[in-house]
Amino acid sequence: MAGVELLSDQGYRLDGRKATELRKVQARMGVFAQADGSAYIEQGNTKALAVVYGPHEVRMSRSKTLHDRAVINCQYSMATFSTAERKRRPHGDRKSTEMSLHLKQTFEAAVLTNLYPRSQIDIYVKILQSDGGNYSACVNAATLAVIDAGIPMRDYVCACTAGFVDETPLADLCHAEESGGGTSLALALLPRGGHIALLQMDARLHQDHLETLMEAAMTACKGVSKVLDQVVRQHLQEVSALTGE
Amino acid sequence: MIKTEKVLHLKSSRGRKVRVVREHYLRELVPCYSSLCQAESEGKVLSADVTHYVVPDAGVTRDFMEILEFREIQGLVFTQTACQAVQHSRGRRQYNRLRSLLKDPRHDCVLFANEFQEYSYCPREKGEPQDKWQTRCVYQAAVWYHDHLAGLKPVVMITEDQGAVAEYSSLNCGVYVLSTLEYLRTFWPELQAAHELYGSIAQALRERGNEGTEREFAEHLPAEVLEAGIKSGRYTQGTLNVNKHRAQHEAFVRFDGSSNKNSELDSDVLVWGGKNRNRAVHGDMVAVELLPKGEWRGRTTALTEGQGEEKGEESQGQPMPTGRVVGILQRNWRDYVVTFPPREETQSQGRNSLRILATPWDQRIPKIRISTHQADTLQDHRVIVRLDSWDSTSLYPNGHSVRVLGRAGELETEVQTILIENCIHIAPFSEAQLREMPASSPERPWTVDPAEVVTRRDLRDTHLVFSIDPRGCEDVDDTLSVRSLPPGPQGPRLELGVHIADVTHFVKEGTLTDLEARARATTYYLADRRYDMLPAVLSADVCSLLGGVDRYAMSVMWDLDAQTLQVNRVWYGRTLIRSSYQLYYEQAQALLNGEEAEVPELDHKLSHLIEALETLTQVARHLRAQRDQGGALELEGVEVRAQLDEDKNITALVPRQPLEVHETVAECMIYANHWVARKIQERFPQQALLRHHPPPRQEFFTQLQDSARALGFTIDTRSNKALADSLDQAVDPQDPLVNRLLRVMATQAMSNALYFSTGACPVDQYYHYGLALDRYTHFTSPIRRYADVIVHRLLTAAIAVEEGARPAKASASNKELEEMAQHINNKNRAAQHAQKVSMELFQCLYFRDKDPETAECCDAVIYAIRTNGVLVFIPQYGLKGALYLRNREGQVVRVSQDGRCVWEAGSLQRSLDHVSTTTASGTSTFRLFQHVTVRVSVQTSRCHADTLHLELVSNRAHRAPEPPDRTPRAAPPQGTRGRSQLVQEVVRQAEEALLQAEEKKGRVSELSKEEREFRQSKTPNLYSLLEEVREQALLDLTASARTCATSA
């Protein structure tokens, strides 16, 4: 796709955003009553649903039990209708296993697991519509769901992607930009302390540029965290109004 | 920001239709880049002092961009919609052209991102055709623009869609919708060129629709297939070069280094015939497929006169890889000059008399089909044409005319043709550029700024500065100084200084003047005129280091040991100088010789001056000797030196001969260039602009070695030192021309010196072969070369860094610099080629006016042997040409007893050092370096440049009845002299003709007066021009290679 110009001379991206602007983020918490915690998020056209169960006692094989902290079990899946071409997506394919693993690592770093020894927390995430930045949408949705479930965390985990085009870092890539062949870096951040929970990049990038790219991704994550914080506060207000406190 | 969604239907990689949903964000604040707008916007803005703004729609932008490129059309607003349409339908080349147009500050145009503006965006409705939607978008944008500027400026939208004109024109007041033609008529009635261009493009568009269906060529393969094929090695990628003499049949594909996977192919690939060439045009980047070995052919080695296709198979060389073009990766079309055929030919071209096949000036380009109404008026005119397309159903490419140059054969037309064909576009300097210039007039000359004086080293009182230039030179860019310093610990010391005009002080990076100079890259010297790189106020006044006035300079000063000339210290920096003496070469040489010269006595400085000149000569001799040790090559002016050695008497030479003082000055400049190169390379190891001259490939020397062997000399080409020594020895005391010709051949074997960025080349390739220096650059002529301007900036930055100051701006990166170096190299090549062609033009004009019967016979020397003739060199006019010994009827030349030549049936035998013709009545032999007498006549050609035709008169040296100094033996190298006289004569005749024509008209028309002003130097100073060329030849070998090619 050499012909597509990802960043115009005037500084606009394909969808009309500037380099540092995020896509529109909308989120709701507590979408399902049955689960312990749940959340729905839209980041542009990427839509994700996250559900959290637990903490409860370990239901998998007993040997997995950890005596000092809780086990986090993550499962990632994509709906068959999430992409432009309908595709059957069997469970346990390589991509989703890898994504599950990334999510698990991310939340092990964020959730205060040592408060719940010998127990298990399940996080299920489903991508309903995919338009780039699947990982970050999942992380953000799961964060809201975990908060909804009332499980203590060190901080919000906010994730965002960043790419690099014509010497300029671009925040929050959409699908067209991701498939354009450039670099894409996914970063999950604990914004208050500035700790990085996960950093992942597959493409090649000159090491001089890594610093600026990470900087851009972290700024974007902080932007996401502001939105999430607002969503949580609003949800709390609604809930407390309902319960009459 | 508001988020909306766009639904697109795209094709997936497998060819299925896919529904894609894309986000689309709108915002209120989209900069309009108008200077009327209150909001701040950075970058380029539209000026407020135009009568209206123009918004072209997608169709107009796509098809008529050439019209929008006129600098006269101001206040252009391109919409994003239109730009994307160009990108999609016309490909990257056209889109990049649009982008560079938008970036160029000389054009008053901006891009408005209308699709991201909340109020100007209109989503595409269901079932709405794309072009309708685009037009609607553009109209909406135009309306928004008008409202945004609160109706301060009327906005004109131009479209080709008549429906749109009818639909929208009355909707809003202040927003006018016009067709392109109406727009041009209403607003630019006087811009004739635009009208003509519009007509020809519109005509070409109309004609494109109705093409025949018969297939003439194989279809090109799609891009993916080509790419895969090149990767797998099945196809080879390269640039197509058409053989000038057999443009119909022979073309070669030259690989561009890296892409060549096919390692067994080390030579070029031959593409034989029009079908195999498959619509590729000279210069295109193509993919070729090799044919089976059985179909390989050799290249033709016989001399042809352009029409010699009947030569047949016998004259072919070794079979070489042969292939056919399967696809074109990148078209490389430029503007071509064509000649319209005379009337009788147009009518014979079938039923559609509107279509005309015009023949390009460049023989390598196929005929171009043009649709026009003006066929009658344009007969025998030269016209600039652009190619549009070449379908597989058509034998010839389609094009449209852009601009009429004038009647073929007129001097002005021909000179313009040369410029266009070499891609040299020179518009007069614009108002805005001239406004940047410092003010200087005869009444109020420019003076130095006191603030600037403090920051510069003041040499006005301490140093005796002088310049030596050709007589009447206006742009003095170098001056010299030399003085003795108090003795140091090692003994007496000298201070040598080279002071160069400080152009970068006046031409700041990024200004309009700088951009223009960068685009021109060099001053262009044609045979009768020149086009300056910088405006005259700089080049001839403020920058020029004239005598007796204060000027800014960049100086290099060496602290030398007076005896050994070892360098103790070098100082670089900006200075303030006042040149005491502005000498010319002959004057300086006369002073050196202790003769009377008309040099005014100034404050008793004259004795100092003479002393300084003497010291300078000493130093230069020493430097020259040093370089000779290293193996520097002497390629021109050698006989002069030999004569100097013999009698040491300079006055005995023709006055316009190169003098020793020429070399002295040149040597100082080479020294300065060398030391500046060292300095900037040290300071910026990755991004300094240097100049290197790669060592030549040994196989190119074969002809030189063979020719020398024929005379009993051996030429050792293993190193530049060996070559220089063996060339020095190869002197025939009987014939001084032999050595000169050998040197010319050596020069031809070499490649050109090139600019490069140090980061792009390994250190061992920095070497300058011809000058025998490990580092070299151009520093001493910033007024006429842009490379020197860059080097000046680098040097300034280097000095600033050393003084601890941070450079104000990051200097250009290696990549940018390398691109710049390529650009300058290309422009230099174009300039040299244009110069050469214009010289040939003048030769032809000169001989055309001679009577063919009484045409002068002149002496010629054979310097190469071909299958059906020989190549000769005519020293009197400094020209080279082919001499045929066999004509098209198969007859050969026989020389009778008294030296007369007759054509008779016979055969031709070629061997290494001679060629002989055998006929019934005897055999005659022509040896290498034999003197013969030839007659020069002009072969006129309607479509191409005229060529000179040589005819053998006698096989003996020509004995002219004129004074003895014109005979070949005693003749000094008259190349330059003969040429300069020739040019003068032709110019005079042309101007006389012009005057006569004007008198006939009875009045002097405004236009022709303007035209003559446009030519900048109306009475060209030929002497200075030729000296300039000569000096360049000494300074670097590129030039010398070229000048030799023309002079020898």
mmCIF file of C-alpha atoms in Angstrom, chain B residues 50-184:
data_model
loop_
_atom_site.group_PDB
_atom_site.id
_atom_site.type_symbol
_atom_site.label_atom_id
_atom_site.label_comp_id
_atom_site.label_asym_id
_atom_site.label_seq_id
_atom_site.Cartn_x
_atom_site.Cartn_y
_atom_site.Cartn_z
ATOM 1 C CA VAL B 50 -5.549 39.606 -5.528
ATOM 2 C CA THR B 51 -8.901 40.402 -7.011
ATOM 3 C CA HIS B 52 -10.406 37.014 -6.286
ATOM 4 C CA TYR B 53 -9.632 33.495 -5.162
ATOM 5 C CA VAL B 54 -9.851 30.589 -7.579
ATOM 6 C CA VAL B 55 -11.048 27.135 -6.594
ATOM 7 C CA PRO B 56 -10.535 24.571 -9.357
ATOM 8 C CA ASP B 57 -12.639 21.446 -9.115
ATOM 9 C CA ALA B 58 -11.367 17.896 -9.302
ATOM 10 C CA GLY B 59 -11.620 17.586 -13.078
ATOM 11 C CA VAL B 60 -9.821 20.842 -13.741
ATOM 12 C CA THR B 61 -7.072 20.017 -11.270
ATOM 13 C CA ARG B 62 -6.645 16.654 -12.884
ATOM 14 C CA ASP B 63 -6.595 17.665 -16.524
ATOM 15 C CA PHE B 64 -5.494 21.281 -16.576
ATOM 16 C CA MET B 65 -2.885 21.447 -13.898
ATOM 17 C CA GLU B 66 -0.377 22.796 -16.396
ATOM 18 C CA ILE B 67 -2.476 25.924 -16.708
ATOM 19 C CA LEU B 68 -2.734 26.306 -12.969
ATOM 20 C CA GLU B 69 1.044 26.142 -12.861
ATOM 21 C CA PHE B 70 1.325 29.566 -14.463
ATOM 22 C CA ARG B 71 2.810 31.860 -11.894
ATOM 23 C CA GLU B 72 0.553 34.659 -13.048
ATOM 24 C CA ILE B 73 -2.519 32.908 -11.723
ATOM 25 C CA GLN B 74 -2.592 33.891 -8.092
ATOM 26 C CA GLY B 75 -4.891 33.160 -5.191
ATOM 27 C CA LEU B 76 -5.318 29.491 -6.006
ATOM 28 C CA VAL B 77 -7.118 27.336 -3.460
ATOM 29 C CA PHE B 78 -6.796 23.626 -4.096
ATOM 30 C CA THR B 79 -9.278 21.516 -2.253
ATOM 31 C CA GLN B 80 -8.426 18.270 -0.605
ATOM 32 C CA THR B 81 -11.082 16.580 -2.711
ATOM 33 C CA ALA B 82 -9.383 17.698 -5.893
ATOM 34 C CA CYS B 83 -5.963 16.654 -4.676
ATOM 35 C CA GLN B 84 -7.181 13.202 -3.817
ATOM 36 C CA ALA B 85 -8.797 12.882 -7.193
ATOM 37 C CA VAL B 86 -5.427 13.674 -8.780
ATOM 38 C CA GLN B 87 -3.732 11.151 -6.575
ATOM 39 C CA HIS B 88 -6.159 8.406 -7.460
ATOM 40 C CA SER B 89 -6.568 8.949 -11.155
ATOM 41 C CA ARG B 90 -3.194 10.301 -12.192
ATOM 42 C CA GLY B 91 -0.732 8.465 -10.010
ATOM 43 C CA ARG B 92 2.081 9.582 -7.871
ATOM 44 C CA ARG B 93 4.084 11.538 -10.405
ATOM 45 C CA GLN B 94 1.337 14.017 -11.067
ATOM 46 C CA TYR B 95 0.440 14.168 -7.398
ATOM 47 C CA ASN B 96 4.021 14.943 -6.424
ATOM 48 C CA ARG B 97 4.011 17.701 -8.970
ATOM 49 C CA LEU B 98 0.961 19.163 -7.309
ATOM 50 C CA ARG B 99 2.593 18.823 -3.910
ATOM 51 C CA SER B 100 5.729 20.610 -4.979
ATOM 52 C CA LEU B 101 3.570 23.313 -6.496
ATOM 53 C CA LEU B 102 1.886 23.772 -3.137
ATOM 54 C CA LYS B 103 5.219 23.910 -1.345
ATOM 55 C CA ASP B 104 6.849 26.343 -3.720
ATOM 56 C CA PRO B 105 6.656 29.818 -2.196
ATOM 57 C CA ARG B 106 6.887 31.380 -5.646
ATOM 58 C CA HIS B 107 3.413 30.145 -6.497
ATOM 59 C CA ASP B 108 0.529 31.768 -4.725
ATOM 60 C CA CYS B 109 -1.520 28.677 -3.916
ATOM 61 C CA VAL B 110 -2.639 26.735 -0.855
ATOM 62 C CA LEU B 111 -4.390 23.506 0.007
ATOM 63 C CA PHE B 112 -7.620 23.705 1.960
ATOM 64 C CA ALA B 113 -8.569 20.514 3.782
ATOM 65 C CA ASN B 114 -12.259 20.917 2.983
ATOM 66 C CA GLU B 115 -13.272 17.395 3.879
ATOM 67 C CA PHE B 116 -12.185 17.869 7.461
ATOM 68 C CA GLN B 117 -14.053 21.130 7.921
ATOM 69 C CA GLU B 118 -17.320 20.740 9.703
ATOM 70 C CA TYR B 119 -19.336 23.046 7.502
ATOM 71 C CA SER B 120 -17.733 22.491 4.130
ATOM 72 C CA TYR B 121 -17.870 18.710 4.226
ATOM 73 C CA CYS B 122 -20.725 17.039 2.512
ATOM 74 C CA PRO B 123 -21.122 13.298 2.723
ATOM 75 C CA ARG B 124 -21.661 11.394 -0.455
ATOM 76 C CA GLU B 125 -25.233 10.461 -0.980
ATOM 77 C CA LYS B 126 -26.426 7.061 -1.923
ATOM 78 C CA GLY B 127 -26.060 6.404 -5.614
ATOM 79 C CA GLU B 128 -24.373 9.731 -6.285
ATOM 80 C CA PRO B 129 -21.691 9.451 -8.984
ATOM 81 C CA GLN B 130 -18.217 10.258 -7.792
ATOM 82 C CA ASP B 131 -17.568 13.216 -10.060
ATOM 83 C CA LYS B 132 -20.861 14.838 -9.119
ATOM 84 C CA TRP B 133 -20.026 14.431 -5.484
ATOM 85 C CA GLN B 134 -16.553 15.867 -5.981
ATOM 86 C CA THR B 135 -17.934 18.890 -7.749
ATOM 87 C CA ARG B 136 -20.461 19.380 -4.960
ATOM 88 C CA CYS B 137 -17.697 19.143 -2.356
ATOM 89 C CA VAL B 138 -15.589 21.698 -4.142
ATOM 90 C CA TYR B 139 -18.522 24.041 -4.506
ATOM 91 C CA GLN B 140 -19.331 23.687 -0.839
ATOM 92 C CA ALA B 141 -15.710 24.489 -0.043
ATOM 93 C CA ALA B 142 -15.840 27.567 -2.265
ATOM 94 C CA VAL B 143 -18.957 28.756 -0.502
ATOM 95 C CA TRP B 144 -17.404 28.174 2.879
ATOM 96 C CA TYR B 145 -14.311 30.086 1.826
ATOM 97 C CA HIS B 146 -16.401 33.008 0.761
ATOM 98 C CA ASP B 147 -18.419 33.036 3.977
ATOM 99 C CA HIS B 148 -15.363 32.462 6.123
ATOM 100 C CA LEU B 149 -13.722 35.568 4.778
ATOM 101 C CA ALA B 150 -16.972 37.422 5.399
ATOM 102 C CA GLY B 151 -17.433 38.057 1.717
ATOM 103 C CA LEU B 152 -14.285 40.178 1.461
ATOM 104 C CA LYS B 153 -13.090 38.354 -1.603
ATOM 105 C CA PRO B 154 -15.133 36.973 -4.420
ATOM 106 C CA VAL B 155 -14.442 33.309 -4.966
ATOM 107 C CA VAL B 156 -14.428 31.756 -8.413
ATOM 108 C CA MET B 157 -14.879 28.071 -8.839
ATOM 109 C CA ILE B 158 -13.807 26.645 -12.164
ATOM 110 C CA THR B 159 -15.156 23.418 -13.511
ATOM 111 C CA GLU B 160 -15.445 21.661 -16.830
ATOM 112 C CA ASP B 161 -18.860 20.282 -15.961
ATOM 113 C CA GLN B 162 -21.420 22.426 -17.768
ATOM 114 C CA GLY B 163 -24.215 20.966 -15.643
ATOM 115 C CA ALA B 164 -22.500 22.189 -12.538
ATOM 116 C CA VAL B 165 -22.088 25.647 -14.002
ATOM 117 C CA ALA B 166 -25.814 25.801 -14.670
ATOM 118 C CA GLU B 167 -26.744 24.319 -11.317
ATOM 119 C CA TYR B 168 -24.568 26.296 -8.974
ATOM 120 C CA SER B 169 -23.809 29.613 -10.619
ATOM 121 C CA SER B 170 -26.848 31.451 -9.280
ATOM 122 C CA LEU B 171 -27.034 29.917 -5.826
ATOM 123 C CA ASN B 172 -24.781 32.261 -3.921
ATOM 124 C CA CYS B 173 -23.684 35.769 -4.611
ATOM 125 C CA GLY B 174 -19.962 36.239 -4.386
ATOM 126 C CA VAL B 175 -19.272 32.672 -5.442
ATOM 127 C CA TYR B 176 -19.012 32.393 -9.188
ATOM 128 C CA VAL B 177 -18.923 29.161 -11.091
ATOM 129 C CA LEU B 178 -17.244 29.347 -14.464
ATOM 130 C CA SER B 179 -15.813 26.956 -16.957
ATOM 131 C CA THR B 180 -12.073 27.080 -17.401
ATOM 132 C CA LEU B 181 -12.304 28.704 -20.775
ATOM 133 C CA GLU B 182 -14.645 31.411 -19.535
ATOM 134 C CA TYR B 183 -12.449 31.981 -16.544
ATOM 135 C CA LEU B 184 -9.372 32.481 -18.694
#
